[in-house]
Amino acid sequence: MNNPKLIIIIFLVLGSAMALAQTKDQIFQAIGTPAHPRVEVIWNRYYTYDGVTEICKKLAAAHPNLIKLESIGKSYLGKEIWLLTVTNHRNKNHKEKPGFYIDGNIHANELQGTEFSLYTAWYLAESYGSNDFISELMDDKVFYIAPTINPDGRDSYIKNPHTAHSPRSGLVPFDDDRDGLVDEDQFDDLDGNGHITMMRRKTPTGRYKLDPDDPRRLIPAKAHEEGSYELLGWEGIDRDGDGMVNEDREGYYDPNRDWGWNWQPGHVQGGAYKYPFSLSENRAVRDFVMAHPNIAGAQSYHNVGGMLLRGPGAEEDRETYDRNDILVYDAIGKKGEDIIPGYRYLVVYKDLYSVFGGELDWFYGGRGIYTFTNELFASYMYFNDKNATQADAYRFDKDLLFEDAFVPWKEFEHPQFGLIEIGGFKKNFTRNNPGFLLESDAHRNMAFTIFHAYHMPKIEVQSVQERKLDGGLREITATIVNRRMIPTHASHDLKNKIERPDYVILEGAEVQAGLVVENRDMNIVKEQLFEPHKIEVANIPGMGKVVVRWIVSGSKNYSIKVDSAKGGTVTWSSK
């Protein structure tokens, strides 16, 4: 081989392969983590939209019997909204299994929801066949995972100058201050470092002073003290002469105020766009969920604060959440507090603020789906201290990140403010997990969703009993049980008749009568005259049962099928 360029290429390829993978005899498995995944993903970093796309495609290619990849729509800028269907695709159609929906990154700056969603798909697929619990879960349930439902905003946050708090939205043009101009005050990265940090100015009349414990930080001067600094806000320039800096940014609506449940216009609910589901990304999710009535549980990932949130978003909706449903929410939420230390189970309107047109309220109120929103990353994680303060963020950066999260203050000649200083925390700190805390938080939040998904209905035909009657007739009594906590219909669903009833169907014998047994001991039954072979059951309660009965003649070979939209399908045969 005389081609030196070819030799170099082969050397680099082989070297890269050796660097990325070790042989099995070089690895000792860490408990709870797949030791030899088919798809190698590093979970201590964030991925661009192209990176997310590549991971999704690699997972689907490596696990064709466990993961199917599809696009459920396009973003405003034409990016695909990817969705992974994760289950054992060989044993049953996924639409015949209880479904659990997960999405992340509806707010552009809330990155880690995407990585947490992807981690869940990766972990489930890579653990199937080696972990009995995960294998059984994947046989019984299906996970619908949309890693990012705001791909435009995600890439803007990653690639463009921003603060930790912007942008929340996608990139639809929007006039925030209603002055007739759009995007006239884009962020100005004055020092060109990719982060929009703070501006401060030295002045003898300032009301701030340097923190004696950490001079990077300003603290308010006491009433009797002289200050030496004033804060000027986020880095930027007032380009439209209205005295405000950066007030019109790209598309500053809130996509989590766009959902069709208790939606309110912008003058009532700040951030609302034109009308419910006016955003293409949200419409794509809506259409997918409407087409998949098997979805019984859902999870949306946000940040920040370490919270496990349930609705209602607004006090006006407090009666929507039925007492029986709240018992289910409480059981899951309280378990979540154990699984994820530092996270708190809270109610949006009661413990935070009012939200109209929120996603979790539409999922529950509109579809009867038990839904949580997790606010990811908590200041508790700095030092495992629930009383963490802003000062601890500086201490955490100094002691554990070695000041990697902070842009040092430096002087800058501002065209409007004169000589100032620019500095402060980078955009990807305070809201998004530092790398070394990313995988552990992803795993714990995944475990929370798995607990929720595990308790979606698991329907079984527990027993079938026959009794001979006169005239060649037989009585067949079947007991149908739900071995999990979540019923096949939420109480809100039953009250508003959102989803069809469950069906218990007898096939193979000639059915003369069909009955629901309301009290077996007292032999109290209710006959169903129409289609007696297909008995309608309003609900199969969590950790409960229903009993049905048929009077039949003819063949002694028959089957019983339970068909529940949210509970899946199961069949029993007399053969």
Coordinates of C-alpha atoms in Angstrom, one line a residue:
M1 CA 0.0 0.0 0.0
N2 CA 1.9 3.0 -1.3
N3 CA -0.8 5.7 -0.9
P4 CA 0.2 7.7 2.2
K5 CA -3.1 9.6 2.3
L6 CA -5.1 6.3 2.3
I7 CA -2.8 4.9 5.1
I8 CA -3.5 8.0 7.2
I9 CA -7.3 7.8 6.7
I10 CA -7.3 4.1 7.6
F11 CA -5.2 4.8 10.7
L12 CA -7.6 7.6 11.8
V13 CA -10.7 5.5 11.3
L14 CA -9.3 2.5 13.2
G15 CA -7.9 4.8 15.9
S16 CA -11.3 6.5 16.3
A17 CA -13.1 3.1 16.5
M18 CA -10.6 1.9 19.2
A19 CA -11.0 5.1 21.1
L20 CA -14.8 4.9 21.1
A21 CA -15.3 1.3 22.0
Q22 CA -13.7 -1.3 24.3
T23 CA -13.9 -5.0 24.1
K24 CA -16.3 -6.8 26.5
D25 CA -13.4 -8.2 28.6
Q26 CA -12.3 -4.6 29.3
I27 CA -15.6 -3.5 30.8
F28 CA -17.2 -4.3 34.1
Q29 CA -20.9 -3.2 34.1
A30 CA -21.9 -0.4 36.4
I31 CA -25.2 -1.5 38.0
G32 CA -28.3 0.0 36.3
T33 CA -26.5 1.0 33.1
P34 CA -26.3 -1.0 29.8
A35 CA -22.7 -2.2 29.5
H36 CA -22.6 -2.7 25.8
P37 CA -25.1 -0.5 24.1
R38 CA -25.6 -0.8 20.4
V39 CA -25.7 3.0 20.2
E40 CA -23.0 4.8 22.1
V41 CA -24.3 8.2 23.3
I42 CA -22.5 10.5 25.7
W43 CA -25.0 11.8 28.2
N44 CA -23.0 14.6 29.7
R45 CA -23.6 17.1 26.9
Y46 CA -26.3 18.8 24.8
Y47 CA -27.0 18.1 21.2
T48 CA -28.1 20.4 18.3
Y49 CA -31.1 19.6 16.2
D50 CA -28.8 17.7 13.8
G51 CA -27.3 15.8 16.7
V52 CA -30.7 14.9 18.0
T53 CA -31.7 13.7 14.5
E54 CA -28.7 11.5 14.2
I55 CA -29.2 9.9 17.6
C56 CA -32.9 9.2 16.7
K57 CA -31.9 7.6 13.4
K58 CA -29.1 5.5 15.0
L59 CA -31.5 4.2 17.7
A60 CA -34.1 3.2 15.1
A61 CA -31.5 1.5 12.9
A62 CA -29.9 -0.4 15.7
H63 CA -33.2 -1.5 17.3
P64 CA -35.6 -2.1 14.4
N65 CA -37.9 -4.4 16.5
L66 CA -38.0 -1.9 19.4
I67 CA -37.9 1.6 18.0
K68 CA -39.7 3.1 15.0
L69 CA -38.9 6.7 14.0
E70 CA -41.4 9.0 12.3
S71 CA -42.0 12.7 11.8
I72 CA -45.3 14.0 13.1
G73 CA -45.0 17.4 11.5
K74 CA -42.7 20.3 10.7
S75 CA -41.6 23.3 12.6
Y76 CA -42.2 26.9 11.4
L77 CA -38.8 26.7 9.6
G78 CA -39.4 23.3 8.2
K79 CA -37.5 21.0 10.6
E80 CA -39.0 17.6 11.2
I81 CA -40.6 17.0 14.6
W82 CA -39.3 13.5 15.4
L83 CA -41.2 10.9 17.4
L84 CA -39.8 7.6 18.6
T85 CA -42.3 4.7 19.2
V86 CA -40.5 2.5 21.7
T87 CA -42.0 -0.9 22.5
N88 CA -41.6 -4.6 21.6
H89 CA -43.1 -4.3 18.1
R90 CA -43.1 -8.0 17.6
N91 CA -45.6 -9.2 20.1
K92 CA -48.6 -6.8 19.5
N93 CA -49.5 -3.7 17.5
H94 CA -48.4 -0.7 19.6
K95 CA -51.9 0.8 19.4
E96 CA -53.2 -2.2 21.3
K97 CA -51.0 -1.4 24.3
P98 CA -51.4 1.4 26.9
G99 CA -49.3 4.3 25.7
F100 CA -47.1 6.8 27.5
Y101 CA -46.3 10.1 25.8
I102 CA -43.1 12.1 26.6
D103 CA -41.9 15.4 25.1
G104 CA -39.3 18.0 25.9
N105 CA -38.0 21.4 25.0
I106 CA -41.3 23.1 24.3
H107 CA -39.4 26.2 25.6
A108 CA -36.3 26.8 23.5
N109 CA -34.0 27.5 26.4
E110 CA -35.1 24.5 28.4
L111 CA -32.7 22.1 26.7
Q112 CA -32.3 19.1 28.9
G113 CA -35.8 17.8 28.3
T114 CA -34.6 16.7 24.9
E115 CA -31.7 14.8 26.4
F116 CA -33.9 13.3 29.1
S117 CA -36.4 12.1 26.5
L118 CA -33.7 10.6 24.3
Y119 CA -32.1 9.0 27.3
T120 CA -35.4 7.2 28.1
A121 CA -35.7 5.8 24.6
W122 CA -32.0 4.8 24.6
Y123 CA -32.2 3.1 28.0
L124 CA -35.4 1.2 27.3
A125 CA -34.1 -0.2 24.0
E126 CA -30.6 -1.0 25.3
S127 CA -31.9 -2.7 28.4
Y128 CA -34.5 -4.8 26.7
G129 CA -33.6 -8.5 26.9
S130 CA -31.1 -8.0 29.8
N131 CA -33.3 -6.4 32.4
D132 CA -36.5 -8.4 33.2
F133 CA -38.4 -5.4 34.5
I134 CA -37.7 -3.3 31.4
S135 CA -38.4 -6.2 29.1
E136 CA -41.8 -6.9 30.6
L137 CA -42.6 -3.2 30.6
M138 CA -41.8 -3.0 26.9
D139 CA -43.9 -6.0 26.2
D140 CA -46.9 -4.5 27.9
K141 CA -46.6 -0.8 27.2
V142 CA -45.6 1.6 24.4
F143 CA -43.6 4.9 24.8
Y144 CA -44.2 7.7 22.3
I145 CA -41.2 10.0 22.7
A146 CA -40.8 13.4 21.0
P147 CA -37.4 14.7 22.1
T148 CA -38.0 18.3 21.0
I149 CA -41.2 19.9 20.0
N150 CA -39.5 23.3 19.4
P151 CA -36.5 22.5 17.2
D152 CA -36.3 26.0 15.7
G153 CA -36.0 27.6 19.1
R154 CA -33.6 24.9 20.4
D155 CA -31.1 25.6 17.6
S156 CA -31.5 29.3 18.0
Y157 CA -30.7 29.0 21.7
I158 CA -27.6 26.8 21.1
K159 CA -26.2 28.7 18.1
N160 CA -27.0 32.3 18.8
P161 CA -26.3 34.8 21.6
H162 CA -28.9 34.5 24.4
T163 CA -29.4 34.8 28.1
A164 CA -30.3 31.8 30.2
H165 CA -33.9 32.8 30.0
S166 CA -34.3 33.3 26.2
P167 CA -35.7 32.4 23.9
R168 CA -38.8 30.5 25.2
S169 CA -40.5 30.4 21.9
G170 CA -39.7 29.3 18.3
L171 CA -38.9 31.7 15.5
V172 CA -42.3 32.9 14.3
P173 CA -42.0 36.7 13.9
F174 CA -43.7 38.5 16.7
D175 CA -44.0 42.1 17.9
D176 CA -43.6 41.9 21.6
D177 CA -44.0 45.5 22.5
R178 CA -46.7 46.2 19.9
D179 CA -44.9 49.1 18.3
G180 CA -45.5 47.8 14.8
L181 CA -41.9 46.6 14.5
V182 CA -40.6 43.0 14.7
D183 CA -37.2 42.1 15.9
E184 CA -35.8 45.7 15.9
D185 CA -34.0 45.0 19.1
Q186 CA -32.2 41.7 18.7
F187 CA -29.7 40.7 21.3
D188 CA -26.3 42.4 20.9
D189 CA -23.4 40.2 21.8
L190 CA -21.1 43.2 22.6
D191 CA -18.1 41.1 23.4
G192 CA -18.7 38.4 20.8
N193 CA -18.5 35.4 23.2
G194 CA -21.9 33.8 22.3
H195 CA -23.5 34.7 25.7
I196 CA -25.6 37.6 26.6
T197 CA -24.4 38.4 30.1
M198 CA -25.0 41.5 32.4
M199 CA -23.9 45.1 32.1
R200 CA -22.8 47.1 35.2
R201 CA -21.3 50.5 35.6
K202 CA -19.2 52.0 38.4
T203 CA -20.8 55.1 40.0
P204 CA -20.5 56.7 43.4
T205 CA -24.3 56.8 43.6
G206 CA -24.9 53.1 42.8
R207 CA -26.8 51.0 45.2
Y208 CA -24.8 47.8 44.7
K209 CA -21.4 46.8 46.0
L210 CA -19.0 43.9 45.5
D211 CA -19.7 40.8 47.6
P212 CA -16.7 40.5 50.0
D213 CA -16.9 36.7 49.8
D214 CA -17.0 36.6 46.0
P215 CA -16.1 39.8 44.1
R216 CA -17.7 38.5 40.9
R217 CA -21.1 39.0 42.5
L218 CA -22.9 42.3 43.3
I219 CA -25.0 42.6 46.4
P220 CA -27.3 45.5 47.5
A221 CA -25.6 48.1 49.6
K222 CA -27.3 48.6 53.0
A223 CA -29.3 51.8 53.6
H224 CA -26.4 53.4 55.5
E225 CA -23.7 52.2 53.1
E226 CA -22.4 53.8 49.9
G227 CA -22.7 51.7 46.9
S228 CA -20.2 51.7 44.0
Y229 CA -22.1 50.0 41.1
E230 CA -25.4 50.2 39.2
L231 CA -26.8 47.3 37.2
L232 CA -27.8 48.2 33.6
G233 CA -29.5 44.9 32.6
W234 CA -28.7 42.5 29.9
E235 CA -25.9 43.1 27.5
G236 CA -27.2 45.1 24.5
I237 CA -28.0 48.4 22.7
D238 CA -31.3 50.3 22.5
R239 CA -31.6 50.4 18.7
D240 CA -35.1 51.8 18.4
G241 CA -34.6 54.7 20.8
D242 CA -37.4 53.8 23.2
G243 CA -35.2 53.5 26.3
M244 CA -35.4 49.7 26.4
V245 CA -32.8 47.2 25.5
N246 CA -33.6 43.8 23.8
E247 CA -37.4 44.1 24.4
D248 CA -38.3 42.6 21.0
R249 CA -36.6 39.3 20.4
E250 CA -37.3 36.6 17.9
G251 CA -40.8 35.3 18.4
Y252 CA -41.3 36.1 22.1
Y253 CA -44.6 34.3 22.5
D254 CA -45.0 31.3 24.8
P255 CA -45.8 28.0 23.1
N256 CA -47.0 26.6 26.5
R257 CA -49.9 29.1 26.4
D258 CA -51.2 27.9 23.0
W259 CA -53.1 24.8 24.0
G260 CA -56.8 24.4 23.6
W261 CA -57.8 24.1 27.2
N262 CA -58.9 27.3 29.0
W263 CA -57.0 29.3 26.5
Q264 CA -57.0 33.1 27.0
P265 CA -55.8 35.9 24.7
G266 CA -52.6 37.9 25.2
H267 CA -54.2 40.7 27.3
V268 CA -55.3 38.0 29.9
Q269 CA -52.5 35.4 29.5
G270 CA -49.1 36.9 28.6
G271 CA -47.4 34.9 25.9
A272 CA -50.6 33.7 24.2
Y273 CA -50.4 33.7 20.4
K274 CA -53.3 34.2 18.0
Y275 CA -55.7 31.4 19.0
P276 CA -55.6 27.9 20.5
F277 CA -53.2 25.7 18.5
S278 CA -52.0 28.5 16.4
L279 CA -48.5 27.1 16.4
S280 CA -47.7 24.3 13.9
E281 CA -45.5 22.4 16.4
N282 CA -48.4 22.2 19.0
R283 CA -50.8 21.2 16.3
A284 CA -48.6 18.3 15.3
V285 CA -48.6 17.0 18.9
R286 CA -52.3 17.5 19.2
D287 CA -53.0 15.6 16.0
F288 CA -50.7 12.7 17.1
V289 CA -52.4 12.4 20.5
M290 CA -55.9 12.5 19.0
A291 CA -54.9 9.7 16.7
H292 CA -53.6 7.6 19.6
P293 CA -56.4 7.1 22.1
N294 CA -54.3 4.5 23.8
I295 CA -52.2 7.2 25.5
A296 CA -53.0 6.9 29.2
G297 CA -50.1 8.8 30.7
A298 CA -47.9 11.7 29.7
Q299 CA -44.9 13.7 30.7
S300 CA -43.6 17.1 29.5
Y301 CA -40.1 18.3 30.5
H302 CA -39.4 21.9 31.3
N303 CA -36.9 23.7 33.6
V304 CA -36.1 25.0 36.2
G305 CA -36.7 24.4 39.9
G306 CA -36.9 20.7 40.7
M307 CA -40.7 20.3 40.6
L308 CA -43.2 17.6 39.7
L309 CA -46.2 19.6 38.6
R310 CA -49.8 18.6 38.0
G311 CA -52.7 20.8 37.0
P312 CA -54.8 22.7 37.2
G313 CA -52.9 25.6 35.8
A314 CA -55.6 28.1 36.8
E315 CA -57.8 28.2 39.9
E316 CA -60.9 28.3 37.7
D317 CA -60.2 24.7 36.7
R318 CA -59.8 23.3 40.2
E319 CA -63.1 21.5 39.9
T320 CA -61.9 19.8 36.7
Y321 CA -59.5 17.7 38.6
D322 CA -61.8 15.0 40.2
R323 CA -61.0 13.7 43.7
N324 CA -60.4 10.2 42.5
D325 CA -58.0 11.4 39.8
I326 CA -56.1 13.5 42.4
L327 CA -55.5 10.3 44.5
V328 CA -53.8 8.8 41.5
Y329 CA -51.8 12.0 40.9
D330 CA -50.8 12.1 44.6
A331 CA -49.6 8.6 44.6
I332 CA -47.4 9.1 41.6
G333 CA -46.2 12.6 42.6
K334 CA -45.2 11.5 46.1
K335 CA -43.3 8.5 44.7
G336 CA -41.5 11.0 42.5
E337 CA -40.3 13.0 45.5
D338 CA -38.6 9.8 46.7
I339 CA -37.1 8.9 43.3
I340 CA -35.7 12.4 42.7
P341 CA -34.2 14.0 45.8
G342 CA -34.7 17.8 45.9
Y343 CA -37.8 17.7 43.7
R344 CA -41.2 18.7 45.1
Y345 CA -44.7 17.6 44.0
L346 CA -46.7 20.7 43.5
V347 CA -50.0 22.0 41.9
V348 CA -49.4 24.8 39.3
Y349 CA -52.0 27.4 40.3
K350 CA -51.8 26.7 44.0
D351 CA -48.0 26.6 44.5
L352 CA -46.7 28.7 41.6
Y353 CA -48.9 30.9 39.4
S354 CA -51.8 30.8 37.0
V355 CA -51.3 29.3 33.5
F356 CA -54.0 29.4 30.8
G357 CA -53.7 27.3 27.7
G358 CA -51.0 25.0 29.1
E359 CA -50.1 21.6 27.7
L360 CA -50.7 19.5 30.8
D361 CA -54.2 20.9 31.2
W362 CA -55.1 20.1 27.6
F363 CA -53.8 16.5 28.0
Y364 CA -55.8 15.9 31.1
G365 CA -58.8 18.2 30.5
G366 CA -59.1 17.5 26.8
R367 CA -58.1 13.9 26.7
G368 CA -58.4 12.5 30.2
I369 CA -54.7 11.6 30.3
Y370 CA -52.8 11.7 33.7
T371 CA -50.0 14.2 32.9
F372 CA -47.0 15.7 34.8
T373 CA -44.7 18.6 33.9
N374 CA -41.3 18.3 35.5
E375 CA -39.3 21.4 36.1
L376 CA -35.8 20.0 35.7
F377 CA -32.7 20.8 37.7
A378 CA -32.8 22.2 41.2
S379 CA -30.5 24.5 43.2
Y380 CA -30.7 21.7 45.7
M381 CA -28.2 19.8 43.5
Y382 CA -25.5 22.4 44.1
F383 CA -24.7 21.0 47.6
N384 CA -27.7 18.7 48.3
D385 CA -29.2 21.5 50.3
K386 CA -32.9 22.5 50.1
N387 CA -32.1 25.9 51.4
A388 CA -29.7 26.8 48.6
T389 CA -29.4 30.5 47.7
Q390 CA -28.2 32.6 44.8
A391 CA -24.8 32.8 46.5
D392 CA -24.5 29.0 46.3
A393 CA -24.6 29.2 42.6
Y394 CA -21.4 31.2 42.7
R395 CA -19.9 28.8 45.2
F396 CA -20.9 25.8 43.1
D397 CA -19.4 27.3 40.0
K398 CA -16.2 28.0 41.9
D399 CA -15.8 24.8 43.8
L400 CA -17.2 22.2 41.3
L401 CA -17.1 23.9 37.9
F402 CA -13.9 25.8 38.4
E403 CA -15.5 29.0 37.2
D404 CA -16.3 27.5 33.8
A405 CA -19.9 28.9 34.1
F406 CA -18.9 32.5 34.5
V407 CA -17.7 35.1 32.0
P408 CA -15.2 37.4 33.9
W409 CA -16.1 41.0 34.1
K410 CA -14.3 43.2 31.6
E411 CA -14.5 46.8 30.5
F412 CA -16.4 47.9 27.4
E413 CA -17.0 51.3 25.8
H414 CA -20.8 51.3 25.3
P415 CA -22.1 53.7 22.7
Q416 CA -25.0 54.9 25.0
F417 CA -23.8 54.1 28.6
G418 CA -20.1 55.0 28.2
L419 CA -17.5 52.9 30.1
I420 CA -19.2 49.8 31.5
E421 CA -18.3 46.3 32.5
I422 CA -19.8 43.1 30.9
G423 CA -19.8 39.7 32.6
G424 CA -21.8 37.1 34.5
F425 CA -23.1 33.6 34.2
K426 CA -23.2 32.0 30.8
K427 CA -26.5 31.2 29.1
N428 CA -26.3 27.5 29.8
F429 CA -25.9 27.8 33.5
T430 CA -28.6 28.1 36.3
R431 CA -31.3 26.6 34.2
N432 CA -29.7 23.7 32.3
N433 CA -27.8 20.9 34.1
P434 CA -24.0 21.0 34.2
G435 CA -22.6 18.0 32.4
F436 CA -21.7 15.8 35.4
L437 CA -25.3 16.2 36.7
L438 CA -27.0 15.6 33.4
E439 CA -27.0 11.8 33.2
S440 CA -28.0 11.2 36.9
D441 CA -30.9 13.7 36.7
A442 CA -32.0 12.1 33.4
H443 CA -32.0 8.7 34.9
R444 CA -34.0 9.7 37.9
N445 CA -36.6 11.6 35.9
M446 CA -36.8 8.6 33.5
A447 CA -37.4 6.3 36.5
F448 CA -40.3 8.6 37.5
T449 CA -41.9 8.3 34.1
I450 CA -41.3 4.5 34.2
F451 CA -43.1 4.3 37.5
H452 CA -46.0 6.3 36.0
A453 CA -46.0 4.2 32.9
Y454 CA -45.9 1.0 34.9
H455 CA -49.1 1.9 36.6
M456 CA -51.0 2.5 33.4
P457 CA -53.7 -0.2 33.2
K458 CA -52.6 -3.9 33.0
I459 CA -55.7 -5.9 32.1
E460 CA -56.1 -9.6 32.6
V461 CA -58.9 -12.2 32.3
Q462 CA -58.5 -13.5 35.8
S463 CA -61.0 -16.3 35.7
V464 CA -63.7 -17.8 33.5
Q465 CA -66.4 -20.0 35.1
E466 CA -69.1 -22.1 33.3
R467 CA -72.4 -23.4 34.6
K468 CA -74.9 -25.6 32.9
L469 CA -78.4 -24.3 32.4
D470 CA -81.6 -26.0 31.1
G471 CA -82.3 -26.3 27.4
G472 CA -78.7 -26.8 26.4
L473 CA -77.7 -23.3 27.5
R474 CA -74.6 -22.5 29.5
E475 CA -73.7 -19.5 31.7
I476 CA -70.2 -18.1 31.3
T477 CA -68.9 -15.6 33.9
A478 CA -65.7 -13.8 33.4
T479 CA -63.8 -11.7 35.9
I480 CA -61.6 -8.9 34.3
V481 CA -59.0 -7.4 36.6
N482 CA -56.7 -4.3 36.3
R483 CA -53.5 -5.0 38.2
R484 CA -52.3 -1.4 38.2
M485 CA -53.2 1.8 39.9
I486 CA -54.5 3.8 36.9
P487 CA -58.0 3.0 35.7
T488 CA -58.9 2.6 32.0
H489 CA -60.8 5.9 32.3
A490 CA -60.0 8.8 34.5
S491 CA -62.9 10.1 36.4
H492 CA -62.8 13.3 34.3
D493 CA -62.9 11.1 31.2
L494 CA -66.0 9.3 32.5
K495 CA -67.7 12.5 33.5
N496 CA -67.2 14.1 30.1
K497 CA -67.4 10.9 28.0
I498 CA -64.1 11.7 26.3
E499 CA -63.2 8.1 25.3
R500 CA -65.3 5.2 24.3
P501 CA -66.3 2.5 26.8
D502 CA -64.2 -0.7 27.2
Y503 CA -65.5 -3.8 25.5
V504 CA -65.5 -7.4 26.7
I505 CA -66.3 -9.6 23.7
L506 CA -67.2 -13.3 23.5
E507 CA -66.6 -15.0 20.2
G508 CA -67.1 -18.6 19.0
A509 CA -70.3 -19.5 20.8
E510 CA -73.9 -18.3 20.1
V511 CA -74.6 -15.6 22.6
Q512 CA -78.3 -15.4 23.8
A513 CA -77.8 -12.7 26.5
G514 CA -75.1 -10.5 27.8
L515 CA -75.0 -9.0 31.3
V516 CA -72.8 -6.9 33.5
V517 CA -72.7 -8.4 37.0
E518 CA -73.1 -5.5 39.5
N519 CA -73.2 -7.6 42.6
R520 CA -72.1 -11.2 42.3
D521 CA -73.1 -12.2 45.8
M522 CA -76.6 -10.9 45.5
N523 CA -76.8 -11.9 41.8
I524 CA -77.6 -8.4 40.7
V525 CA -77.1 -8.0 37.0
K526 CA -77.8 -5.5 34.2
E527 CA -78.6 -6.9 30.8
Q528 CA -77.3 -5.4 27.6
L529 CA -79.9 -6.0 24.9
F530 CA -77.9 -4.5 21.9
E531 CA -75.0 -6.7 20.7
P532 CA -75.0 -8.9 23.8
H533 CA -71.8 -10.6 22.8
K534 CA -70.0 -7.2 23.0
I535 CA -70.5 -6.0 26.6
E536 CA -69.8 -2.4 27.2
V537 CA -68.0 -1.6 30.5
A538 CA -67.7 2.0 31.5
N539 CA -64.4 1.6 33.4
I540 CA -62.0 -1.0 34.8
P541 CA -60.9 0.7 38.0
G542 CA -57.3 0.8 39.1
M543 CA -56.4 -2.3 41.2
G544 CA -60.0 -3.4 40.7
K545 CA -62.2 -5.6 38.6
V546 CA -65.4 -6.0 36.6
V547 CA -67.5 -9.1 36.1
V548 CA -69.5 -9.9 33.0
R549 CA -71.7 -12.9 32.1
W550 CA -73.1 -14.4 29.0
I551 CA -75.8 -17.0 28.3
V552 CA -74.6 -19.0 25.4
S553 CA -75.4 -22.1 23.3
G554 CA -73.5 -24.0 20.7
S555 CA -69.7 -24.5 20.5
K556 CA -67.7 -25.1 23.7
N557 CA -64.7 -23.5 22.0
Y558 CA -64.8 -19.8 22.4
S559 CA -62.6 -16.8 23.2
I560 CA -62.9 -13.7 25.3
K561 CA -61.3 -10.4 24.2
V562 CA -61.0 -7.3 26.3
D563 CA -60.7 -4.2 24.2
S564 CA -59.9 -1.0 26.0
A565 CA -58.6 2.2 24.3
K566 CA -56.3 3.0 27.2
G567 CA -56.0 -0.4 28.7
G568 CA -55.0 -2.3 25.6
T569 CA -56.3 -5.6 24.3
V570 CA -56.0 -9.0 25.9
T571 CA -57.5 -12.4 24.8
W572 CA -58.4 -15.6 26.7
S573 CA -59.3 -18.8 24.9
S574 CA -61.2 -21.9 26.2
K575 CA -59.0 -24.2 24.0

